[in-house]
Amino acid sequence: MSTGDVTSTAAGSKDDSGDDLDLTERGGTESSSPEAASDAQFALESIGSIPLPADFGRERRLVDTGSVTAEALVARLVRELTETAPPQWRSVDAEFMTAAGLVRGRLFYEVGERLQPIEPSAAVCSLIRHLRAVSATPQHRPWWNLRLRLAANGDFDIDYDYGEEPFEDLLPPEVYLADLQEFPRDRLPVWMAAYLGHGDKQLRVPSAAALQARADRVANVWPVLAENEFPDLPVMWARWATVAAAFTAVRSEHGPRVLPSLGWFESPGRCGSTLYLLPGGKAVLSGGVWNAPELDAAYNDDAVMPNYYAGAPDWIANPVLNPRVRSGLLSFCYWWEAGRWYRGESPPAVGCAPAMPEVWTAESAAAIIAGLIDEHADQELHHAAAELVNAAEQRDMTRERLAAVFGSSDRSDIDGALYQLGLAGLIRMQIEPITAEQVIAHVRQYILGRGYDTTGYPLQELVADRIEVGWLVYVPVPTGAVAVGRAVFYVADDGVLEHSSSSIMPAAYVSGFTQRYRQRAMLRREAGFAPNSG
């Protein structure tokens, strides 16, 4: 679906009331949407000087409202949308953004079984601008967005959006600034105030992070130890991934998710967070609460923005921070180092709760899981969910455990849930011994792939003998022949291949081969919760 910019000029058009309607529209450029919302004061002069097009901020002068009523304009809008509708249409969804005289809109007509996008006409856009101007009074602030759903039989619903929640699409900042010059507001939603005035204050590029970290050490600025606020990282990661697996299992689009070394969460209330796992057992937890009072004060009351990075190490930088940092809507940042959580001037954990998945306790995580399956879950289901969380915390999750809780019917996505847990490193390490046929094929591919000379070493004669943790693969020496330094291969049950020689006695080689296999297995178990924590 595309957004149509209308740039056209017409004059002399009148609505049914006889009032002149100026049909001049001006286009704009796309801008990305921020991700949180709240109410707040906004001082226009604090934004700084931004050059504005000469005709911005002239909505009242562009439109002579006269005595026309909003009801008459809505009726004219409905008639215009009906008259310009495609044949056999059943309904139309109309969405408009407007400020400072600029109107951008999109129309989607339902025709048969498909949606047909149509660019709004200049007359429609002029009606929208006219309707907004009429609605703006000293007692009522004007709306910014309008949504209308119209059925072919004439029934319609109309909704005026004043910005209590963030818009999915936005006009350029200078348009809203011009609109505020004409229609001043005592307070703006935090998301809008941040959109207009964040000035990249929260960004922390790596070079700036390194510079600030050194400066903090010189100035004896140290982070706050966040003791007993969040669960320890391995436990938090396990619960995060288990709740993510549960939402996946019930085929829900909501809830947290896990990617390699990353957990992310967006709540229905427009709060959210990310958890990045970093080498060396470190991690960064950051995000935003849409109505955080600290952001409200910073953007609306000229309070100082909290220094979320006070005392932070140099690896706290943009690449591992929640995307809200780009729109000035980050409201907390914690980091895990040396087995402890730390923070700068972020609020305590309770102030971050709306942006977090349910990872606080094993019981709360289990309650979410049980509720996803049955909102009236009984004690038995709660117990099964608790066992699931416990297995994840022990990195001992299996398909059977998931199926026992969610069932194995087509309604449950067990494979997707298991994949989430696998990305998090929480699945029981079960390495099934490979077969003789598999290891022979593996060795043959190894030899051919490296272009080894196989003269006197016919690959079709490869054999495999079982040893304790794998296989010994070789081509037998022909009867009566003597061969020294002949190639032999050891393939472990985890697939690792080692190239050796018949000059080394198998009994001597197998001892070290087995020890190396067991060391790898131990490292896999120890690094299970964070694949790159070494």
Short mmCIF file of C-alpha atoms in Angstrom, two decimals:
data_model
loop_
_atom_site.label_atom_id
_atom_site.label_comp_id
_atom_site.label_asym_id
_atom_site.label_seq_id
_atom_site.Cartn_x
_atom_site.Cartn_y
_atom_site.Cartn_z
CA MET A 1 0.00 0.00 0.00
CA SER A 2 1.40 3.38 -0.95
CA THR A 3 0.89 6.89 0.28
CA GLY A 4 -0.12 9.35 -2.41
CA ASP A 5 1.22 12.90 -2.30
CA VAL A 6 -1.17 15.34 -3.91
CA THR A 7 0.33 18.36 -5.63
CA SER A 8 -2.24 20.08 -7.75
CA THR A 9 -3.85 23.47 -8.15
CA ALA A 10 -7.42 24.44 -8.90
CA ALA A 11 -9.48 27.48 -8.03
CA GLY A 12 -13.01 28.67 -7.70
CA SER A 13 -14.46 25.42 -6.38
CA LYS A 14 -17.30 25.85 -3.95
CA ASP A 15 -18.95 23.50 -1.50
CA ASP A 16 -22.72 23.35 -1.07
CA SER A 17 -22.66 26.22 1.38
CA GLY A 18 -21.27 28.53 -1.28
CA ASP A 19 -17.94 29.12 0.49
CA ASP A 20 -14.84 29.29 -1.66
CA LEU A 21 -12.53 26.33 -1.15
CA ASP A 22 -8.87 26.82 -1.97
CA LEU A 23 -7.66 23.64 -3.68
CA THR A 24 -3.93 24.34 -3.47
CA GLU A 25 -2.02 21.36 -1.98
CA ARG A 26 1.65 20.98 -1.27
CA GLY A 27 3.65 17.75 -1.18
CA GLY A 28 6.16 16.64 1.43
CA THR A 29 8.71 13.91 2.05
CA GLU A 30 8.36 10.61 3.91
CA SER A 31 9.65 10.33 7.45
CA SER A 32 9.94 7.27 9.69
CA SER A 33 7.73 6.76 12.71
CA PRO A 34 9.07 6.83 16.29
CA GLU A 35 7.99 4.12 18.68
CA ALA A 36 6.50 5.48 21.93
CA ALA A 37 4.00 8.06 23.19
CA SER A 38 2.84 10.33 26.07
CA ASP A 39 1.67 13.87 26.89
CA ALA A 40 4.11 16.67 27.61
CA GLN A 41 4.76 20.42 27.34
CA PHE A 42 6.64 21.63 24.33
CA ALA A 43 8.57 24.88 23.92
CA LEU A 44 8.85 25.68 20.24
CA GLU A 45 11.76 28.02 20.74
CA SER A 46 13.79 25.22 22.33
CA ILE A 47 13.89 23.34 19.04
CA GLY A 48 16.11 25.84 17.31
CA SER A 49 15.72 27.66 14.03
CA ILE A 50 14.55 25.56 11.09
CA PRO A 51 13.96 27.29 7.75
CA LEU A 52 10.31 26.93 6.77
CA PRO A 53 8.74 27.20 3.31
CA ALA A 54 7.09 30.56 2.89
CA ASP A 55 3.56 29.19 2.72
CA PHE A 56 3.75 26.86 5.73
CA GLY A 57 1.68 27.83 8.75
CA ARG A 58 -0.99 29.69 6.84
CA GLU A 59 -3.87 27.28 7.26
CA ARG A 60 -6.37 29.87 8.46
CA ARG A 61 -5.40 32.30 5.73
CA LEU A 62 -5.45 29.60 3.05
CA VAL A 63 -8.99 28.65 4.08
CA ASP A 64 -11.86 31.04 4.58
CA THR A 65 -13.95 29.11 7.10
CA GLY A 66 -16.83 31.58 6.97
CA SER A 67 -20.01 30.06 8.37
CA VAL A 68 -19.52 26.58 6.99
CA THR A 69 -19.95 23.82 9.59
CA ALA A 70 -17.92 20.68 10.13
CA GLU A 71 -21.04 18.61 9.48
CA ALA A 72 -21.50 20.18 6.05
CA LEU A 73 -17.87 19.56 5.16
CA VAL A 74 -18.05 15.93 6.25
CA ALA A 75 -21.17 15.47 4.11
CA ARG A 76 -19.32 17.02 1.14
CA LEU A 77 -16.32 14.73 1.79
CA VAL A 78 -18.56 11.66 1.84
CA ARG A 79 -20.19 12.72 -1.42
CA GLU A 80 -16.81 13.41 -3.06
CA LEU A 81 -15.46 9.98 -2.07
CA THR A 82 -18.64 8.37 -3.37
CA GLU A 83 -18.65 10.22 -6.69
CA THR A 84 -15.00 9.39 -7.43
CA ALA A 85 -15.25 5.75 -6.34
CA PRO A 86 -14.45 2.95 -8.81
CA PRO A 87 -17.32 0.82 -10.14
CA GLN A 88 -18.72 -1.92 -7.87
CA TRP A 89 -16.99 -0.59 -4.77
CA ARG A 90 -18.24 -1.77 -1.38
CA SER A 91 -16.35 0.47 1.04
CA VAL A 92 -13.42 2.82 1.32
CA ASP A 93 -10.85 3.37 4.07
CA ALA A 94 -9.51 6.91 3.96
CA GLU A 95 -6.54 8.12 6.02
CA PHE A 96 -5.21 11.67 6.02
CA MET A 97 -2.34 13.50 7.73
CA THR A 98 -2.47 17.26 7.85
CA ALA A 99 -0.65 20.18 9.46
CA ALA A 100 0.19 23.74 8.46
CA GLY A 101 -1.99 23.47 5.38
CA LEU A 102 -0.24 20.35 4.04
CA VAL A 103 -2.44 17.30 3.40
CA ARG A 104 -1.27 13.80 2.62
CA GLY A 105 -3.77 11.02 2.16
CA ARG A 106 -4.39 7.51 1.00
CA LEU A 107 -7.61 5.83 -0.08
CA PHE A 108 -8.22 2.09 -0.26
CA TYR A 109 -11.44 1.09 -1.98
CA GLU A 110 -12.77 -2.42 -1.45
CA VAL A 111 -13.72 -3.67 -4.88
CA GLY A 112 -14.85 -7.27 -4.96
CA GLU A 113 -12.25 -9.28 -3.06
CA ARG A 114 -9.38 -6.83 -3.40
CA LEU A 115 -8.31 -3.41 -2.16
CA GLN A 116 -7.73 -0.76 -4.83
CA PRO A 117 -5.48 2.14 -3.79
CA ILE A 118 -6.47 5.50 -5.28
CA GLU A 119 -4.76 8.87 -4.92
CA PRO A 120 -7.01 11.43 -3.22
CA SER A 121 -8.16 14.21 -5.51
CA ALA A 122 -7.23 17.83 -4.91
CA ALA A 123 -10.86 18.49 -3.99
CA VAL A 124 -10.80 15.81 -1.30
CA CYS A 125 -7.55 17.13 0.17
CA SER A 126 -8.93 20.67 0.19
CA LEU A 127 -11.99 19.46 2.08
CA ILE A 128 -9.74 17.84 4.67
CA ARG A 129 -7.76 21.06 5.15
CA HIS A 130 -10.98 23.05 5.32
CA LEU A 131 -12.50 20.64 7.86
CA ARG A 132 -9.44 20.92 10.10
CA ALA A 133 -9.49 24.71 9.98
CA VAL A 134 -13.17 24.75 10.96
CA SER A 135 -12.55 22.41 13.90
CA ALA A 136 -9.75 24.56 15.35
CA THR A 137 -11.06 27.02 17.92
CA PRO A 138 -9.47 28.80 20.88
CA GLN A 139 -11.03 26.13 23.07
CA HIS A 140 -10.14 23.12 20.90
CA ARG A 141 -6.77 22.21 19.46
CA PRO A 142 -6.92 20.96 15.86
CA TRP A 143 -6.49 17.30 15.06
CA TRP A 144 -3.56 16.03 13.01
CA ASN A 145 -4.90 12.86 11.42
CA LEU A 146 -8.32 11.80 10.19
CA ARG A 147 -9.59 8.31 9.45
CA LEU A 148 -12.87 7.64 7.73
CA ARG A 149 -14.51 4.36 6.74
CA LEU A 150 -17.37 4.78 4.29
CA ALA A 151 -19.71 2.05 3.04
CA ALA A 152 -21.36 2.19 -0.36
CA ASN A 153 -24.76 2.52 1.33
CA GLY A 154 -23.65 5.83 2.87
CA ASP A 155 -22.91 4.63 6.41
CA PHE A 156 -19.61 5.98 7.73
CA ASP A 157 -17.42 6.24 10.81
CA ILE A 158 -14.99 9.12 11.28
CA ASP A 159 -12.18 9.41 13.79
CA TYR A 160 -10.06 12.48 14.57
CA ASP A 161 -6.59 11.74 15.92
CA TYR A 162 -4.99 14.32 18.20
CA GLY A 163 -1.78 12.36 18.70
CA GLU A 164 -2.41 10.68 22.03
CA GLU A 165 -0.56 7.69 20.53
CA PRO A 166 2.25 7.77 17.93
CA PHE A 167 1.36 7.97 14.27
CA GLU A 168 2.54 5.22 11.95
CA ASP A 169 3.48 7.83 9.35
CA LEU A 170 4.65 11.37 9.92
CA LEU A 171 4.96 14.61 8.03
CA PRO A 172 8.37 16.33 8.00
CA PRO A 173 9.26 18.01 11.33
CA GLU A 174 9.22 21.51 9.86
CA VAL A 175 5.56 21.05 8.91
CA TYR A 176 4.56 20.33 12.50
CA LEU A 177 6.73 23.22 13.70
CA ALA A 178 4.92 25.57 11.37
CA ASP A 179 1.61 24.18 12.56
CA LEU A 180 2.58 24.89 16.17
CA GLN A 181 3.31 28.50 15.25
CA GLU A 182 -0.26 28.89 14.07
CA PHE A 183 -1.88 26.61 16.67
CA PRO A 184 0.31 26.81 19.81
CA ARG A 185 -0.09 24.04 22.37
CA ASP A 186 0.80 24.08 26.03
CA ARG A 187 1.81 20.45 25.88
CA LEU A 188 2.66 17.89 23.22
CA PRO A 189 2.73 14.11 23.36
CA VAL A 190 6.23 13.01 24.31
CA TRP A 191 6.65 11.10 21.05
CA MET A 192 5.87 14.23 19.03
CA ALA A 193 8.05 16.45 21.20
CA ALA A 194 10.89 13.97 20.76
CA TYR A 195 10.32 13.79 17.00
CA LEU A 196 10.67 17.55 16.76
CA GLY A 197 13.36 18.14 19.33
CA HIS A 198 15.47 15.08 20.21
CA GLY A 199 18.44 16.42 18.28
CA ASP A 200 20.20 13.03 18.43
CA LYS A 201 21.00 13.72 22.10
CA GLN A 202 20.71 10.05 23.08
CA LEU A 203 22.93 8.65 20.34
CA ARG A 204 26.28 7.20 21.42
CA VAL A 205 28.57 6.32 18.55
CA PRO A 206 31.54 4.06 19.43
CA SER A 207 34.09 6.86 19.25
CA ALA A 208 32.02 9.05 21.58
CA ALA A 209 31.46 6.07 23.89
CA ALA A 210 35.20 5.50 24.21
CA LEU A 211 35.85 9.19 24.83
CA GLN A 212 33.12 9.46 27.46
CA ALA A 213 34.18 6.26 29.22
CA ARG A 214 37.71 7.65 29.64
CA ALA A 215 36.34 10.99 30.83
CA ASP A 216 34.10 9.25 33.38
CA ARG A 217 37.06 7.37 34.82
CA VAL A 218 39.08 10.58 35.16
CA ALA A 219 36.13 12.32 36.83
CA ASN A 220 35.36 9.34 39.07
CA VAL A 221 31.91 8.88 37.56
CA TRP A 222 30.83 5.33 38.35
CA PRO A 223 27.72 3.37 37.44
CA VAL A 224 25.06 2.34 39.94
CA LEU A 225 25.15 -1.31 40.99
CA ALA A 226 21.61 -2.55 40.31
CA GLU A 227 21.50 -5.22 42.97
CA ASN A 228 18.34 -7.36 43.22
CA GLU A 229 16.53 -5.43 40.49
CA PHE A 230 16.67 -7.76 37.47
CA PRO A 231 17.22 -11.53 37.42
CA ASP A 232 20.79 -12.60 36.69
CA LEU A 233 21.56 -12.65 32.98
CA PRO A 234 21.53 -16.45 32.40
CA VAL A 235 18.16 -16.75 34.15
CA MET A 236 16.69 -13.71 32.40
CA TRP A 237 17.84 -15.02 29.02
CA ALA A 238 16.31 -18.44 29.67
CA ARG A 239 12.95 -16.97 30.72
CA TRP A 240 12.93 -14.48 27.84
CA ALA A 241 13.50 -17.29 25.34
CA THR A 242 10.96 -19.61 26.96
CA VAL A 243 8.22 -16.98 26.89
CA ALA A 244 9.20 -16.26 23.26
CA ALA A 245 8.94 -19.97 22.47
CA ALA A 246 5.50 -20.08 24.11
CA PHE A 247 4.14 -17.22 21.99
CA THR A 248 5.62 -18.92 18.92
CA ALA A 249 4.09 -22.26 19.89
CA VAL A 250 0.58 -20.79 20.04
CA ARG A 251 1.22 -18.97 16.74
CA SER A 252 0.86 -15.52 18.27
CA GLU A 253 2.38 -12.48 16.57
CA HIS A 254 2.79 -10.82 19.97
CA GLY A 255 5.24 -11.42 22.79
CA PRO A 256 9.04 -11.43 22.84
CA ARG A 257 11.27 -13.11 20.29
CA VAL A 258 14.85 -14.36 20.16
CA LEU A 259 17.44 -13.89 17.41
CA PRO A 260 21.08 -14.96 17.59
CA SER A 261 22.48 -13.19 20.69
CA LEU A 262 19.46 -10.85 20.76
CA GLY A 263 16.17 -10.82 22.60
CA TRP A 264 13.58 -8.21 21.62
CA PHE A 265 10.15 -7.28 22.91
CA GLU A 266 7.45 -4.81 21.89
CA SER A 267 4.41 -4.55 24.15
CA PRO A 268 0.89 -3.74 22.91
CA GLY A 269 1.24 -0.52 24.92
CA ARG A 270 4.07 0.78 22.68
CA CYS A 271 6.82 0.09 25.19
CA GLY A 272 9.68 -2.23 24.37
CA SER A 273 13.23 -3.40 25.01
CA THR A 274 16.16 -5.33 23.59
CA LEU A 275 18.70 -7.60 25.26
CA TYR A 276 22.00 -7.95 23.42
CA LEU A 277 24.44 -10.71 24.44
CA LEU A 278 28.09 -9.78 23.89
CA PRO A 279 31.39 -11.66 24.04
CA GLY A 280 32.95 -12.13 27.44
CA GLY A 281 29.65 -12.80 29.20
CA LYS A 282 28.51 -9.17 28.83
CA ALA A 283 25.07 -7.90 27.84
CA VAL A 284 23.10 -4.68 27.26
CA LEU A 285 19.45 -4.27 28.23
CA SER A 286 17.81 -1.07 27.00
CA GLY A 287 14.46 0.22 25.85
CA GLY A 288 11.74 2.75 26.36
CA VAL A 289 8.54 3.30 28.33
CA TRP A 290 6.20 5.42 26.24
CA ASN A 291 5.16 7.77 29.06
CA ALA A 292 8.41 7.81 31.03
CA PRO A 293 8.28 10.86 33.34
CA GLU A 294 11.98 11.55 32.76
CA LEU A 295 11.41 12.00 29.03
CA ASP A 296 8.31 14.06 29.72
CA ALA A 297 10.31 16.45 31.89
CA ALA A 298 13.26 16.62 29.50
CA TYR A 299 11.25 17.43 26.39
CA ASN A 300 8.52 19.51 27.94
CA ASP A 301 9.82 21.25 31.04
CA ASP A 302 13.39 21.93 29.90
CA ALA A 303 14.71 19.44 32.45
CA VAL A 304 18.11 17.88 31.81
CA MET A 305 17.94 14.58 29.93
CA PRO A 306 19.09 11.75 32.24
CA ASN A 307 22.60 10.53 31.49
CA TYR A 308 21.72 6.91 30.85
CA TYR A 309 25.37 6.17 30.10
CA ALA A 310 26.93 7.65 33.25
CA GLY A 311 29.86 5.42 34.15
CA ALA A 312 29.13 3.10 31.24
CA PRO A 313 31.95 1.13 29.59
CA ASP A 314 32.97 1.96 26.06
CA TRP A 315 31.08 -1.01 24.58
CA ILE A 316 27.74 0.66 25.40
CA ALA A 317 27.16 2.23 21.98
CA ASN A 318 24.52 2.59 19.29
CA PRO A 319 24.88 -0.87 17.70
CA VAL A 320 23.75 -2.59 20.93
CA LEU A 321 21.16 -0.03 22.06
CA ASN A 322 17.42 -0.25 21.49
CA PRO A 323 16.32 1.49 18.23
CA ARG A 324 14.42 4.07 20.32
CA VAL A 325 17.76 5.79 20.84
CA ARG A 326 17.50 7.10 17.27
CA SER A 327 14.21 8.89 17.98
CA GLY A 328 15.19 10.18 21.42
CA LEU A 329 12.77 7.85 23.22
CA LEU A 330 15.19 5.62 25.14
CA SER A 331 14.21 5.69 28.82
CA PHE A 332 16.58 3.12 30.36
CA CYS A 333 19.89 1.36 29.76
CA TYR A 334 21.40 -1.40 31.92
CA TRP A 335 24.45 -3.52 31.29
CA TRP A 336 25.70 -6.85 32.64
CA GLU A 337 29.37 -7.14 33.46
CA ALA A 338 31.34 -9.39 35.82
CA GLY A 339 28.16 -11.11 36.96
CA ARG A 340 26.24 -7.95 37.97
CA TRP A 341 23.75 -5.47 36.48
CA TYR A 342 24.74 -1.80 36.33
CA ARG A 343 23.04 1.40 35.21
CA GLY A 344 23.73 5.10 34.85
CA GLU A 345 20.88 7.51 35.54
CA SER A 346 18.21 5.05 34.43
CA PRO A 347 15.20 4.51 36.68
CA PRO A 348 15.11 1.44 38.93
CA ALA A 349 13.87 -1.77 37.35
CA VAL A 350 10.29 -1.13 38.42
CA GLY A 351 10.24 1.90 36.12
CA CYS A 352 11.26 -0.30 33.19
CA ALA A 353 8.64 -3.02 33.80
CA PRO A 354 6.13 -1.93 31.11
CA ALA A 355 8.86 -2.38 28.47
CA MET A 356 9.95 -5.84 29.62
CA PRO A 357 8.60 -9.33 28.91
CA GLU A 358 7.57 -11.39 31.92
CA VAL A 359 11.01 -12.52 33.09
CA TRP A 360 10.95 -11.32 36.69
CA THR A 361 10.34 -14.69 38.36
CA ALA A 362 9.94 -18.29 37.23
CA GLU A 363 6.37 -18.17 38.54
CA SER A 364 5.40 -15.08 36.53
CA ALA A 365 6.93 -16.52 33.36
CA ALA A 366 5.06 -19.79 33.91
CA ALA A 367 1.80 -17.91 34.49
CA ILE A 368 2.15 -16.15 31.11
CA ILE A 369 2.83 -19.47 29.38
CA ALA A 370 -0.13 -21.21 31.00
CA GLY A 371 -2.40 -18.27 30.18
CA LEU A 372 -1.45 -18.44 26.52
CA ILE A 373 -2.68 -22.02 26.38
CA ASP A 374 -5.81 -21.55 28.47
CA GLU A 375 -6.90 -18.31 30.10
CA HIS A 376 -8.56 -20.46 32.77
CA ALA A 377 -5.49 -22.66 33.27
CA ASP A 378 -5.77 -25.18 36.09
CA GLN A 379 -3.10 -26.10 38.61
CA GLU A 380 -1.86 -28.98 36.47
CA LEU A 381 -1.19 -26.69 33.50
CA HIS A 382 0.55 -24.13 35.74
CA HIS A 383 2.77 -26.91 37.09
CA ALA A 384 3.64 -28.09 33.56
CA ALA A 385 4.50 -24.53 32.52
CA ALA A 386 6.70 -24.15 35.61
CA GLU A 387 8.53 -27.35 34.66
CA LEU A 388 9.10 -25.92 31.21
CA VAL A 389 10.66 -22.75 32.62
CA ASN A 390 12.83 -24.80 34.97
CA ALA A 391 14.07 -26.98 32.10
CA ALA A 392 15.02 -23.87 30.12
CA GLU A 393 16.93 -22.43 33.08
CA GLN A 394 18.84 -25.71 33.26
CA ARG A 395 19.43 -25.61 29.48
CA ASP A 396 17.70 -28.97 29.28
CA MET A 397 14.80 -28.24 26.92
CA THR A 398 13.57 -30.97 24.58
CA ARG A 399 10.88 -31.35 21.93
CA GLU A 400 9.10 -33.80 24.21
CA ARG A 401 8.84 -31.23 26.99
CA LEU A 402 7.34 -28.66 24.60
CA ALA A 403 4.86 -31.15 23.15
CA ALA A 404 3.78 -32.20 26.64
CA VAL A 405 2.74 -28.59 27.40
CA PHE A 406 1.49 -27.32 24.03
CA GLY A 407 0.38 -30.56 22.42
CA SER A 408 1.47 -31.93 19.08
CA SER A 409 -1.49 -30.90 16.93
CA ASP A 410 -1.28 -28.60 13.93
CA ARG A 411 -2.50 -25.76 16.14
CA SER A 412 0.88 -25.68 17.90
CA ASP A 413 4.12 -24.65 16.20
CA ILE A 414 6.48 -26.89 18.13
CA ASP A 415 9.20 -26.60 15.49
CA GLY A 416 9.11 -22.80 15.68
CA ALA A 417 9.18 -22.87 19.48
CA LEU A 418 12.09 -25.30 19.48
CA TYR A 419 13.92 -23.05 17.03
CA GLN A 420 13.57 -20.09 19.41
CA LEU A 421 15.03 -22.16 22.23
CA GLY A 422 17.78 -23.44 19.96
CA LEU A 423 18.82 -19.89 19.04
CA ALA A 424 19.00 -19.18 22.77
CA GLY A 425 21.18 -22.25 23.42
CA LEU A 426 18.71 -23.85 25.82
CA ILE A 427 18.15 -27.22 24.14
CA ARG A 428 19.57 -30.36 25.73
CA MET A 429 22.81 -31.28 24.00
CA GLN A 430 21.99 -34.63 22.41
CA ILE A 431 24.52 -35.85 19.88
CA GLU A 432 23.39 -39.05 18.23
CA PRO A 433 26.23 -41.32 17.03
CA ILE A 434 26.68 -41.12 13.27
CA THR A 435 26.58 -44.25 11.14
CA ALA A 436 29.43 -45.98 9.32
CA GLU A 437 27.92 -44.97 5.96
CA GLN A 438 27.83 -41.32 7.03
CA VAL A 439 31.44 -41.18 8.19
CA ILE A 440 32.72 -42.95 5.08
CA ALA A 441 30.90 -40.39 2.92
CA HIS A 442 32.29 -37.60 5.12
CA VAL A 443 35.88 -38.83 4.71
CA ARG A 444 35.46 -39.33 0.95
CA GLN A 445 34.26 -35.73 0.57
CA TYR A 446 37.14 -34.51 2.74
CA ILE A 447 39.74 -36.27 0.56
CA LEU A 448 38.23 -35.19 -2.75
CA GLY A 449 37.63 -31.65 -1.56
CA ARG A 450 41.31 -31.20 -0.77
CA GLY A 451 42.51 -32.79 -3.98
CA TYR A 452 44.62 -35.47 -2.29
CA ASP A 453 46.37 -38.02 -4.54
CA THR A 454 44.41 -41.27 -4.13
CA THR A 455 46.77 -43.45 -6.17
CA GLY A 456 46.99 -46.75 -4.29
CA TYR A 457 44.24 -45.52 -1.96
CA PRO A 458 40.94 -46.46 -3.66
CA LEU A 459 38.15 -44.53 -1.96
CA GLN A 460 35.56 -47.18 -2.84
CA GLU A 461 37.37 -49.48 -0.40
CA LEU A 462 37.06 -47.18 2.64
CA VAL A 463 35.90 -48.95 5.80
CA ALA A 464 34.90 -47.69 9.24
CA ASP A 465 35.62 -49.30 12.61
CA ARG A 466 33.72 -48.13 15.68
CA ILE A 467 35.69 -46.63 18.59
CA GLU A 468 34.44 -45.18 21.90
CA VAL A 469 33.29 -41.72 20.73
CA GLY A 470 33.38 -42.06 16.95
CA TRP A 471 34.92 -43.98 14.06
CA LEU A 472 38.29 -44.92 12.62
CA VAL A 473 38.10 -44.73 8.80
CA TYR A 474 40.76 -46.06 6.41
CA VAL A 475 41.47 -48.10 3.28
CA PRO A 476 42.79 -51.55 4.32
CA VAL A 477 46.27 -52.50 3.16
CA PRO A 478 46.10 -55.22 0.47
CA THR A 479 46.90 -58.73 1.68
CA GLY A 480 50.63 -59.32 1.77
CA ALA A 481 51.50 -55.63 1.31
CA VAL A 482 53.30 -53.39 3.80
CA ALA A 483 52.39 -49.69 4.08
CA VAL A 484 53.99 -47.07 6.32
CA GLY A 485 52.45 -43.66 6.99
CA ARG A 486 49.16 -44.59 5.31
CA ALA A 487 46.33 -42.07 5.80
CA VAL A 488 43.76 -42.83 8.50
CA PHE A 489 40.90 -40.64 9.69
CA TYR A 490 39.14 -40.29 13.02
CA VAL A 491 35.59 -38.93 12.96
CA ALA A 492 33.95 -38.07 16.30
CA ASP A 493 30.25 -38.40 17.02
CA ASP A 494 29.91 -34.59 16.88
CA GLY A 495 31.20 -34.65 13.27
CA VAL A 496 34.74 -33.40 13.91
CA LEU A 497 37.24 -35.08 11.56
CA GLU A 498 40.92 -35.54 12.40
CA HIS A 499 43.47 -36.62 9.77
CA SER A 500 46.18 -38.95 11.10
CA SER A 501 48.62 -41.62 9.92
CA SER A 502 49.04 -45.35 10.39
CA SER A 503 52.47 -44.54 11.82
CA ILE A 504 50.67 -43.56 15.06
CA MET A 505 49.19 -46.53 16.85
CA PRO A 506 45.39 -46.23 17.13
CA ALA A 507 45.46 -47.03 20.86
CA ALA A 508 47.75 -44.03 21.47
CA TYR A 509 45.79 -41.67 19.23
CA VAL A 510 42.32 -42.63 20.49
CA SER A 511 43.13 -41.50 24.05
CA GLY A 512 43.72 -37.89 23.00
CA PHE A 513 40.88 -38.03 20.44
CA THR A 514 38.41 -39.03 23.16
CA GLN A 515 39.68 -36.35 25.54
CA ARG A 516 39.25 -33.63 22.91
CA TYR A 517 35.69 -34.80 22.19
CA ARG A 518 34.75 -34.61 25.87
CA GLN A 519 36.30 -31.16 26.22
CA ARG A 520 34.16 -29.92 23.33
CA ALA A 521 31.06 -31.40 24.93
CA MET A 522 31.85 -29.64 28.21
CA LEU A 523 32.35 -26.30 26.48
CA ARG A 524 29.03 -26.69 24.68
CA ARG A 525 27.25 -27.27 27.97
CA GLU A 526 28.95 -24.35 29.70
CA ALA A 527 28.28 -21.93 26.84
CA GLY A 528 24.71 -23.09 26.30
CA PHE A 529 22.89 -19.91 27.39
CA ALA A 530 25.04 -17.57 25.30
CA PRO A 531 26.57 -18.99 22.13
CA ASN A 532 29.21 -16.25 21.95
CA SER A 533 29.91 -15.74 25.62
CA GLY A 534 33.41 -17.10 25.50
#
